[in-house]
Tab-separated table of N, CA and C in Angstrom:
chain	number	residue	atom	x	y	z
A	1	UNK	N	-77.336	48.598	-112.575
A	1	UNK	CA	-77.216	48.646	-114.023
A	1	UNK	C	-77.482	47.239	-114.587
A	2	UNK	N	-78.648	47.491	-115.337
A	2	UNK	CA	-78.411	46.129	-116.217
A	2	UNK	C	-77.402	45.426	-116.797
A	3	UNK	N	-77.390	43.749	-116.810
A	3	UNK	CA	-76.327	43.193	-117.338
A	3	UNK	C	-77.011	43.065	-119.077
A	4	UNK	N	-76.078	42.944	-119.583
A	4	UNK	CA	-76.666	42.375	-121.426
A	4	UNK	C	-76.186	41.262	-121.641
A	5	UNK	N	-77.292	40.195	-121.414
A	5	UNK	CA	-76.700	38.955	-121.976
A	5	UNK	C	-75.931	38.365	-122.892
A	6	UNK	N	-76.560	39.599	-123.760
A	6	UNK	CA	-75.710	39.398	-125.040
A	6	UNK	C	-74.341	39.426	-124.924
A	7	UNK	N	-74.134	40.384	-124.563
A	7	UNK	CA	-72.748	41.266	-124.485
A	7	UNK	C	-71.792	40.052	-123.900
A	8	UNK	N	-72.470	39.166	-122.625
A	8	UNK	CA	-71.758	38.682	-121.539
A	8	UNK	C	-71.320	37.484	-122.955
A	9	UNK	N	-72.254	36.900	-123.569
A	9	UNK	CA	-72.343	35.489	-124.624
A	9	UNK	C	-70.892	35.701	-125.002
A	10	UNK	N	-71.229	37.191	-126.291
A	10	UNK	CA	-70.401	37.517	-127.110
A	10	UNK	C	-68.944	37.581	-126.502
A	11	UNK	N	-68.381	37.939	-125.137
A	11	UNK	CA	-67.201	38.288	-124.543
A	11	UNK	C	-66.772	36.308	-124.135
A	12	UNK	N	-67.673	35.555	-123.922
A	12	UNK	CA	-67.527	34.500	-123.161
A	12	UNK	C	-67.264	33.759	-124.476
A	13	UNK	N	-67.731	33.498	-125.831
A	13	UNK	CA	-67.370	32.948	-126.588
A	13	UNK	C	-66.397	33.356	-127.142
A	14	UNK	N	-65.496	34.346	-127.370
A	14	UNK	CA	-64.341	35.010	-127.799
A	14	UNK	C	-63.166	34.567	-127.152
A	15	UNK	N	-63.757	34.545	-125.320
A	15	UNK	CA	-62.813	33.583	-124.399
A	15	UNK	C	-62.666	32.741	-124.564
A	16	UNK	N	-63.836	31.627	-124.507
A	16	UNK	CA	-63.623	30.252	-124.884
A	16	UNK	C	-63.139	30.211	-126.468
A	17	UNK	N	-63.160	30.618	-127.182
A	17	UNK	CA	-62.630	30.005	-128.493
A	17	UNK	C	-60.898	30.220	-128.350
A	18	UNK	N	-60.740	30.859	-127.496
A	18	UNK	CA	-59.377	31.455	-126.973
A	18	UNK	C	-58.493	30.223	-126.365
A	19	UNK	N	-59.229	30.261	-125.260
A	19	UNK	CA	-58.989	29.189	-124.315
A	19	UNK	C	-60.487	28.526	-123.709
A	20	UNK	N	-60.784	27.549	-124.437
A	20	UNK	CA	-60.654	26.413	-123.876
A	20	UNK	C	-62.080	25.664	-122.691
A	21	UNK	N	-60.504	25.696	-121.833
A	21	UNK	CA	-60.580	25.659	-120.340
A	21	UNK	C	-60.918	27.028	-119.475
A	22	UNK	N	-61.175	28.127	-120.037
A	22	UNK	CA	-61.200	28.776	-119.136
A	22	UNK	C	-62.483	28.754	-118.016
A	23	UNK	N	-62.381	29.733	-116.725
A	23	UNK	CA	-63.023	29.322	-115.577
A	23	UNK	C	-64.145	30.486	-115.592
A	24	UNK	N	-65.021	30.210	-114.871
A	24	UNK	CA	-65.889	31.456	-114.585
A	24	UNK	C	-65.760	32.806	-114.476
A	25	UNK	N	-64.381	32.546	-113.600
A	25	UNK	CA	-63.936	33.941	-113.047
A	25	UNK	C	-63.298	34.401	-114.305
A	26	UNK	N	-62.283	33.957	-115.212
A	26	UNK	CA	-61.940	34.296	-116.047
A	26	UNK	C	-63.140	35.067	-117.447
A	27	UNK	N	-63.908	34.234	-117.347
A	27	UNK	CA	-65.343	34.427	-118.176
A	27	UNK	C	-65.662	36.061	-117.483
A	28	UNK	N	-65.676	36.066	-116.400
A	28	UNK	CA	-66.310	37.259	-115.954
A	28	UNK	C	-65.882	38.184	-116.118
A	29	UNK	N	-64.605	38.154	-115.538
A	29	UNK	CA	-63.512	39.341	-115.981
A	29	UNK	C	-63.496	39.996	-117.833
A	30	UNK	N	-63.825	38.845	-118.404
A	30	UNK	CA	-63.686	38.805	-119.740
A	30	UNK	C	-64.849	39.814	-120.437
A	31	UNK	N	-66.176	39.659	-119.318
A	31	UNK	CA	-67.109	40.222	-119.940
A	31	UNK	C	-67.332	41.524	-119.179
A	32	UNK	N	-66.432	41.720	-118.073
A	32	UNK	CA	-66.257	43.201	-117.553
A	32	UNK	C	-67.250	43.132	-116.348
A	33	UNK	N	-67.482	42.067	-115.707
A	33	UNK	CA	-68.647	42.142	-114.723
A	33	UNK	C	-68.038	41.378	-113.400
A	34	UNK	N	-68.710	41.090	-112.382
A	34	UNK	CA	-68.279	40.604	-111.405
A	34	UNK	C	-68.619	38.841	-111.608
A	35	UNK	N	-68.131	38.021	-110.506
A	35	UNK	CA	-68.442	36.642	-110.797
A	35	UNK	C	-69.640	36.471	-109.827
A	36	UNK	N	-70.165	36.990	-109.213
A	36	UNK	CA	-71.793	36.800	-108.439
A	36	UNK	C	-72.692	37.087	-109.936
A	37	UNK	N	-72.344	38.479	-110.789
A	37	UNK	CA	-72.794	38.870	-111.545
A	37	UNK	C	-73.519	37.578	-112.667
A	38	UNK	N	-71.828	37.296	-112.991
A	38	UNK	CA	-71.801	35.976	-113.895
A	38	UNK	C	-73.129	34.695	-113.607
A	39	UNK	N	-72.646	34.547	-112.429
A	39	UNK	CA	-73.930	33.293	-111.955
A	39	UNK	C	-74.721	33.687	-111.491
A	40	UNK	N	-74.965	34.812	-111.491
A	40	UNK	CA	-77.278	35.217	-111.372
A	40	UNK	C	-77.504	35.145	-112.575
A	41	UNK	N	-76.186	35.262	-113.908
A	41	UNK	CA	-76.614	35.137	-115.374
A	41	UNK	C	-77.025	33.132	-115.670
A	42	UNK	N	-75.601	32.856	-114.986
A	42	UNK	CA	-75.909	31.317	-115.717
A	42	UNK	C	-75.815	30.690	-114.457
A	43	UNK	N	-76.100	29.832	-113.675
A	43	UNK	CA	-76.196	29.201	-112.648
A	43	UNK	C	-74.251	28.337	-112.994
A	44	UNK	N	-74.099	27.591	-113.771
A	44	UNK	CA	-72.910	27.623	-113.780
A	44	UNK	C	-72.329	27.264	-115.445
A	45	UNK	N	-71.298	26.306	-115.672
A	45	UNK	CA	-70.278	26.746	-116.754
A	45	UNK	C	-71.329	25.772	-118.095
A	46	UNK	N	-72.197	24.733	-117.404
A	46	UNK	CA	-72.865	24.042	-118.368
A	46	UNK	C	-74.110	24.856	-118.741
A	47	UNK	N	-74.723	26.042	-117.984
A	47	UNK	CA	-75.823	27.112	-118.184
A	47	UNK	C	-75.054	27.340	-119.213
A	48	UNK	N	-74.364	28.768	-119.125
A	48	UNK	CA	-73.247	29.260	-119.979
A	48	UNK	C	-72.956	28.283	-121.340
A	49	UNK	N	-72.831	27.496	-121.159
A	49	UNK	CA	-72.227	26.898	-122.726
A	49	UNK	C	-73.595	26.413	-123.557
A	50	UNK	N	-74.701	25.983	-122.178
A	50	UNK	CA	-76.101	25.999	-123.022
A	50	UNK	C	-76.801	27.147	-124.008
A	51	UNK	N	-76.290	27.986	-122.901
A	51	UNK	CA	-76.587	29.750	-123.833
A	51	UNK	C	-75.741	29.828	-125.128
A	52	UNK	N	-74.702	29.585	-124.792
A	52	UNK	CA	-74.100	30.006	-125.945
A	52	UNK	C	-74.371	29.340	-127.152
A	53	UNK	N	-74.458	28.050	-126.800
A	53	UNK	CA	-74.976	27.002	-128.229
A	53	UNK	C	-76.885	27.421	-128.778
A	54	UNK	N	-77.420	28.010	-127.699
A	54	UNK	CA	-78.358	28.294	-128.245
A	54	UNK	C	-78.767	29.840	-129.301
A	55	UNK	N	-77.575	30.715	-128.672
A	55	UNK	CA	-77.296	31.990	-129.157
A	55	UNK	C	-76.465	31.384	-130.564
A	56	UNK	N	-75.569	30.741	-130.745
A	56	UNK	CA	-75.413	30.364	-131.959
A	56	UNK	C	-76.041	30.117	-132.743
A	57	UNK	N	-76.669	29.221	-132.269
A	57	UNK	CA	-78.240	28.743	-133.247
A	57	UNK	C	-78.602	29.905	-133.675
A	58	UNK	N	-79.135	30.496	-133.307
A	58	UNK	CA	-80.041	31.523	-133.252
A	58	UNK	C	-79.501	32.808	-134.624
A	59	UNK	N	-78.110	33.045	-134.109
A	59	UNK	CA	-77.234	33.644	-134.819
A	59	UNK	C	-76.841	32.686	-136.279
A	60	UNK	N	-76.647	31.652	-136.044
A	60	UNK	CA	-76.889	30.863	-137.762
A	60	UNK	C	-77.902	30.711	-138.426
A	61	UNK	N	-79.186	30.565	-137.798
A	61	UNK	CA	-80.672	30.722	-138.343
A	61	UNK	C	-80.611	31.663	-139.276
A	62	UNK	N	-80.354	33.228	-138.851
A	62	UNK	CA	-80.495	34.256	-139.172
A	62	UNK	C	-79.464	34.086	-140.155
A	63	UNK	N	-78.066	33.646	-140.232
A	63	UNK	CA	-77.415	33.987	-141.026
A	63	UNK	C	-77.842	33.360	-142.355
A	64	UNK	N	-78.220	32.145	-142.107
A	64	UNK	CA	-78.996	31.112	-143.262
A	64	UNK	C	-79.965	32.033	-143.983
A	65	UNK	N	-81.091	32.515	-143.439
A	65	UNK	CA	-81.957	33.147	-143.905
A	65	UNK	C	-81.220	34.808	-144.648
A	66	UNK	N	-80.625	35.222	-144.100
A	66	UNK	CA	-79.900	36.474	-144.988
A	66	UNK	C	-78.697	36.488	-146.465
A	67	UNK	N	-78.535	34.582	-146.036
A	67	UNK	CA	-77.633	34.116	-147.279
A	67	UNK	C	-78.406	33.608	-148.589
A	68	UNK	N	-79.606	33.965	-148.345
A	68	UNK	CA	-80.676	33.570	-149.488
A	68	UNK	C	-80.079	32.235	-150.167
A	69	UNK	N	-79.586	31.255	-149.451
A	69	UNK	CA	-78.799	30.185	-150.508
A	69	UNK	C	-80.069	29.609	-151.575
A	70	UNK	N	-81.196	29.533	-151.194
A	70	UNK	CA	-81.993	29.332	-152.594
A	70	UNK	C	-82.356	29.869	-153.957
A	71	UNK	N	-81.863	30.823	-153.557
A	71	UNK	CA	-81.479	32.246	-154.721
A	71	UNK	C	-80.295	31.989	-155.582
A	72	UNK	N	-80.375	32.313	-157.222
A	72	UNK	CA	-79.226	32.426	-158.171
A	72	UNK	C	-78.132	31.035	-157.957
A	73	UNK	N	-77.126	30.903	-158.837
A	73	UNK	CA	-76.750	29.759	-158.639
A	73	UNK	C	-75.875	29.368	-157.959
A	74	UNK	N	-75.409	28.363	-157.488
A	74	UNK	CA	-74.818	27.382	-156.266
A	74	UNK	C	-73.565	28.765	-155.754
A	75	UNK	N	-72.719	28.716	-156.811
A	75	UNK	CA	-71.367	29.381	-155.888
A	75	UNK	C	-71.398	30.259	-155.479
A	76	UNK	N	-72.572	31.187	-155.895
A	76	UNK	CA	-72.820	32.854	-155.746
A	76	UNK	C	-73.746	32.461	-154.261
A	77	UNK	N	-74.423	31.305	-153.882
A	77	UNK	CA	-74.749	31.241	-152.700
A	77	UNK	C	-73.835	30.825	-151.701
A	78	UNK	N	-73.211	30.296	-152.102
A	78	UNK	CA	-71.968	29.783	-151.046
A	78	UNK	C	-71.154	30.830	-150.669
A	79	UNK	N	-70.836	31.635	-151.612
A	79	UNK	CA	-70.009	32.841	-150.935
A	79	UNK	C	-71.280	33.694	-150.378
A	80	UNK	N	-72.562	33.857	-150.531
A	80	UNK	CA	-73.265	34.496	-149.395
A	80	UNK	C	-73.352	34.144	-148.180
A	81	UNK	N	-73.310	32.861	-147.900
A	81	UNK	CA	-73.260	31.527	-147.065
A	81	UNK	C	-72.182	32.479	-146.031
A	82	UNK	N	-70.961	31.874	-147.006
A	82	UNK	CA	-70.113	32.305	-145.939
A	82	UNK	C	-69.373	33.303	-145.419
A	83	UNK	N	-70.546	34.379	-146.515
A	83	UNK	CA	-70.068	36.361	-146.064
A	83	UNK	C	-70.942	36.753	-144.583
A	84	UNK	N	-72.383	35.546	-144.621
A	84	UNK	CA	-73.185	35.806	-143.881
A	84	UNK	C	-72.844	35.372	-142.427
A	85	UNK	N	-71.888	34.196	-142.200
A	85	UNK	CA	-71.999	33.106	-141.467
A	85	UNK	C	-70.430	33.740	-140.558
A	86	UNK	N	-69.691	33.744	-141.522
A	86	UNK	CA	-68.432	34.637	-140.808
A	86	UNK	C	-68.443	35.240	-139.417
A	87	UNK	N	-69.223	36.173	-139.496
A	87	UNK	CA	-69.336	37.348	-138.363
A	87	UNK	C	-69.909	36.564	-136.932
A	88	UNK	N	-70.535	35.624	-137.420
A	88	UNK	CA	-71.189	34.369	-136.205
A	88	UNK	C	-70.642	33.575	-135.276
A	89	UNK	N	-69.304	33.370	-136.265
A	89	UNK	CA	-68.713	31.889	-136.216
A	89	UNK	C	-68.379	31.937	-134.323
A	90	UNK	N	-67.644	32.808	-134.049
A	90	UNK	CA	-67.339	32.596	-132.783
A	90	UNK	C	-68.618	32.167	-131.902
A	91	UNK	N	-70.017	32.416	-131.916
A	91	UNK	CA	-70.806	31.873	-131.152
A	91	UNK	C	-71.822	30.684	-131.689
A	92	UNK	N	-70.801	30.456	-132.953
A	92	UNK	CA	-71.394	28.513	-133.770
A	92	UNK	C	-71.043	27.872	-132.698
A	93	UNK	N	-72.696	26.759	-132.435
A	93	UNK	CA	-72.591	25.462	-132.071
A	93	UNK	C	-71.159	24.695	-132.361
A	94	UNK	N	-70.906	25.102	-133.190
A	94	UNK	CA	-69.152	24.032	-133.673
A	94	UNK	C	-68.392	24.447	-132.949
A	95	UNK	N	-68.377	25.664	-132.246
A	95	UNK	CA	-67.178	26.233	-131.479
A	95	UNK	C	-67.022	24.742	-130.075
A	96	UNK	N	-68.355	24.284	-129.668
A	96	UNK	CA	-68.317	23.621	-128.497
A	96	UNK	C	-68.388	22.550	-128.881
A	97	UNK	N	-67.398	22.151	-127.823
A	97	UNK	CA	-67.287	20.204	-128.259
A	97	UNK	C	-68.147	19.219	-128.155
A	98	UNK	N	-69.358	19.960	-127.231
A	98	UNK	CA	-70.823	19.099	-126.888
A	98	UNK	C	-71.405	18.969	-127.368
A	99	UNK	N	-71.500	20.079	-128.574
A	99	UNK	CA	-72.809	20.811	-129.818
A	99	UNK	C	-72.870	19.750	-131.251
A	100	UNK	N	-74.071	19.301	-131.521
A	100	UNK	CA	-73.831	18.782	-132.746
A	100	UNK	C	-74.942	19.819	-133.389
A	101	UNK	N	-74.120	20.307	-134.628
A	101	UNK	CA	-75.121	21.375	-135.324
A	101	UNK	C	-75.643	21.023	-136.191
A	102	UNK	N	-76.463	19.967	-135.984
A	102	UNK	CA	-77.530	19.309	-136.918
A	102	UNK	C	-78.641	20.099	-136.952
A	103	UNK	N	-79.210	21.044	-136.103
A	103	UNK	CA	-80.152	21.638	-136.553
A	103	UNK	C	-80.047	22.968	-137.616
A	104	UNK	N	-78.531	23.366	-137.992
A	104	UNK	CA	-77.966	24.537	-139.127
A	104	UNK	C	-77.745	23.815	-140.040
A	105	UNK	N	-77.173	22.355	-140.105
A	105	UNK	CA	-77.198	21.380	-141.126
A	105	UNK	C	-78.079	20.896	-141.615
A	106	UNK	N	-79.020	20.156	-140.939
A	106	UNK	CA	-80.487	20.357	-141.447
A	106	UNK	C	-81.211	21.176	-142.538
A	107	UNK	N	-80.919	22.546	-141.521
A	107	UNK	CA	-81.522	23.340	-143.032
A	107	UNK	C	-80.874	23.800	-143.884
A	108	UNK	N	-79.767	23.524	-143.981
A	108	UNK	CA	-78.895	23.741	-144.925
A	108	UNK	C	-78.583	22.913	-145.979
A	109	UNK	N	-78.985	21.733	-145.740
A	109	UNK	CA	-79.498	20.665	-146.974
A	109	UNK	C	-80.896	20.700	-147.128
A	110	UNK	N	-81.459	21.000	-146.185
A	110	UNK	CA	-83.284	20.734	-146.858
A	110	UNK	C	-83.465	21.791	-147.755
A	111	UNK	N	-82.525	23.172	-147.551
A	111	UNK	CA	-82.972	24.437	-148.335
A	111	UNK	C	-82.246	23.931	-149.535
A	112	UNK	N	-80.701	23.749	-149.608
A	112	UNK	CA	-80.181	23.027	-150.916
A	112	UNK	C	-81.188	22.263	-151.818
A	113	UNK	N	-81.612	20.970	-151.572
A	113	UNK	CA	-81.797	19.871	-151.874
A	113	UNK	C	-83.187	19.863	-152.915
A	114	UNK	N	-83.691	21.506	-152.458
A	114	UNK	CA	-84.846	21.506	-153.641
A	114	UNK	C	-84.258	22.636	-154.535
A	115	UNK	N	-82.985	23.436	-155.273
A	115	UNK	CA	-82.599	23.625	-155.887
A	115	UNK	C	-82.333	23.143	-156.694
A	116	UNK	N	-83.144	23.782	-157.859
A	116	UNK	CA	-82.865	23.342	-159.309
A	116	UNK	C	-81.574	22.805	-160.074
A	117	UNK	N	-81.247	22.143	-159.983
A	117	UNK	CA	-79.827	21.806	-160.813
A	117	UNK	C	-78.925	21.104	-159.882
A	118	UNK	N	-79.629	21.464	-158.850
A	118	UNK	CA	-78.452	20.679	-157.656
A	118	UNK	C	-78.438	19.270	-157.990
A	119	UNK	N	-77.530	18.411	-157.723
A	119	UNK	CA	-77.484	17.189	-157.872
A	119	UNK	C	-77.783	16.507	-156.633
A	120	UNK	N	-78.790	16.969	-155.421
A	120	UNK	CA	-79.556	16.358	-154.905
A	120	UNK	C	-81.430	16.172	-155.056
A	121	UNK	N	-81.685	17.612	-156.130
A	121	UNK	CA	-82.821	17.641	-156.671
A	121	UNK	C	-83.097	17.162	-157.541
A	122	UNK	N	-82.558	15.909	-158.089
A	122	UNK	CA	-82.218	14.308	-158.986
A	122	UNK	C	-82.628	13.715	-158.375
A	123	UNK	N	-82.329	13.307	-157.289
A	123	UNK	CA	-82.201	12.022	-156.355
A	123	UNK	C	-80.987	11.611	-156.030
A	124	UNK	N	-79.702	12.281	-156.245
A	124	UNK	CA	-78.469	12.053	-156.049
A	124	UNK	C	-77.630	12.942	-154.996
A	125	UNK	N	-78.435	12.519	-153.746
A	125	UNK	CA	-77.928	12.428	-152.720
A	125	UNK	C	-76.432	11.407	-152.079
A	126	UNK	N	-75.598	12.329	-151.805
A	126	UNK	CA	-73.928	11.670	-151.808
A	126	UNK	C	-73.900	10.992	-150.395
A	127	UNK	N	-74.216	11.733	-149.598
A	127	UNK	CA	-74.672	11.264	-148.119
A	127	UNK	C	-75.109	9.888	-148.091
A	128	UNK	N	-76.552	9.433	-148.518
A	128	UNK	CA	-77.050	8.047	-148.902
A	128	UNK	C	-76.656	7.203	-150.117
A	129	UNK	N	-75.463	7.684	-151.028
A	129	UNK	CA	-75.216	6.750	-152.113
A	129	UNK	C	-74.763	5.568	-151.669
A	130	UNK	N	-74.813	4.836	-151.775
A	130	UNK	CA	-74.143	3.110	-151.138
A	130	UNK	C	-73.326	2.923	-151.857
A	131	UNK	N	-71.940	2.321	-150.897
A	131	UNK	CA	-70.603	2.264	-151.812
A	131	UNK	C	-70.440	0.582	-151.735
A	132	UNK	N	-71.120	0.113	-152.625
A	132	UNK	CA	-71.791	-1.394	-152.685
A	132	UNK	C	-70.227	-2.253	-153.314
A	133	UNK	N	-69.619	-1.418	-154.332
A	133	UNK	CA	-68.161	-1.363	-155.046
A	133	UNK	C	-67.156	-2.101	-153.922
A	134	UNK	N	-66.556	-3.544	-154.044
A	134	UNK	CA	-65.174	-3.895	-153.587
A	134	UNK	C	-63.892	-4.214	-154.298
C-alpha cells in the first residue's frame, strides 16, 4: 500500500508542534506507519523537517494567492490573510526553529507595497526609516 506523503507531513507536524523533541519512532507511530516505513520516506529527522518547511512553503504560497491581499482595502485583506493562512499554520516554516520565512515575507510585502494607499506605496517604508532622532 502506498504511503501519502502528505498525510505522513500533516501527522508529523501536528506532532512536532506538540512536542518538540519528538523521535522518529514517535513521528511514525503518529502517522500510523511503521519506522522502516518512515525512513524510506525521509532518510532521517533533518529530511523530515526539510519536507516539512518546504510543504509549508508551498501551503503559504497558496494561501497568499487565495487571500487576494491586493484586492479591496487593507483590513478586509488581512482578515483574508488570516482566514486563508489559519488552516496552514501547523505546517508554517515558523513552526521550525531552523526556518526563516523570508520567502512568505517577501511576498507579502512586495504584494503589499504596490497597494494604493498603503503607506509603503509613498515611499514610507517603516522597515528602512532611519531612527537618526537621540
Amino acid at each position: 500500500m502506498p504511503v501519502d506523503r502528505t498525510q505522513v507531513l500533516r501527522a508529523a507536524a501536528a506532532l512536532l508542534t506538540r512536542k518538540a523533541t519528538a523521535t522518529m519512532d514517535e513521528v511514525a507511530r503518529a502517522a500510523g506507519i511503521g519506522r522502516a516505513t518512515l525512513h524510506r520516506q525521509f532518510a532521517g529527522r533533518d529530511a523530515l523537517v526539510r519536507a516539512l518547511e518546504e510543504l509549508g512553503l508551498q501551503e503559504l504560497e497558496a494561501a497568499l494567492d487565495a487571500a487576494a491581499i491586493d484586492e479591496g482595502p487593507e483590513d478586509e485583506a488581512v482578515r483574508r490573510l488570516v482566514s486563508a493562512v489559519e488552516p496552514v499554520a501547523p505546517c508554517s516554516p515558523s513552526s521550525s526553529p531552523r526556518t526563516s520565512s523570508s520567502r512568505a515575507t517577501s511576498r507579502t510585502r512586495a504584494g503589499r507595497a504596490s497597494t494604493p494607499g498603503s503607506p509603503r506605496s509613498s515611499g514610507a517604508d517603516r522597515s528602512t526609516a532611519s531612527s537618526g532622532s537621540t
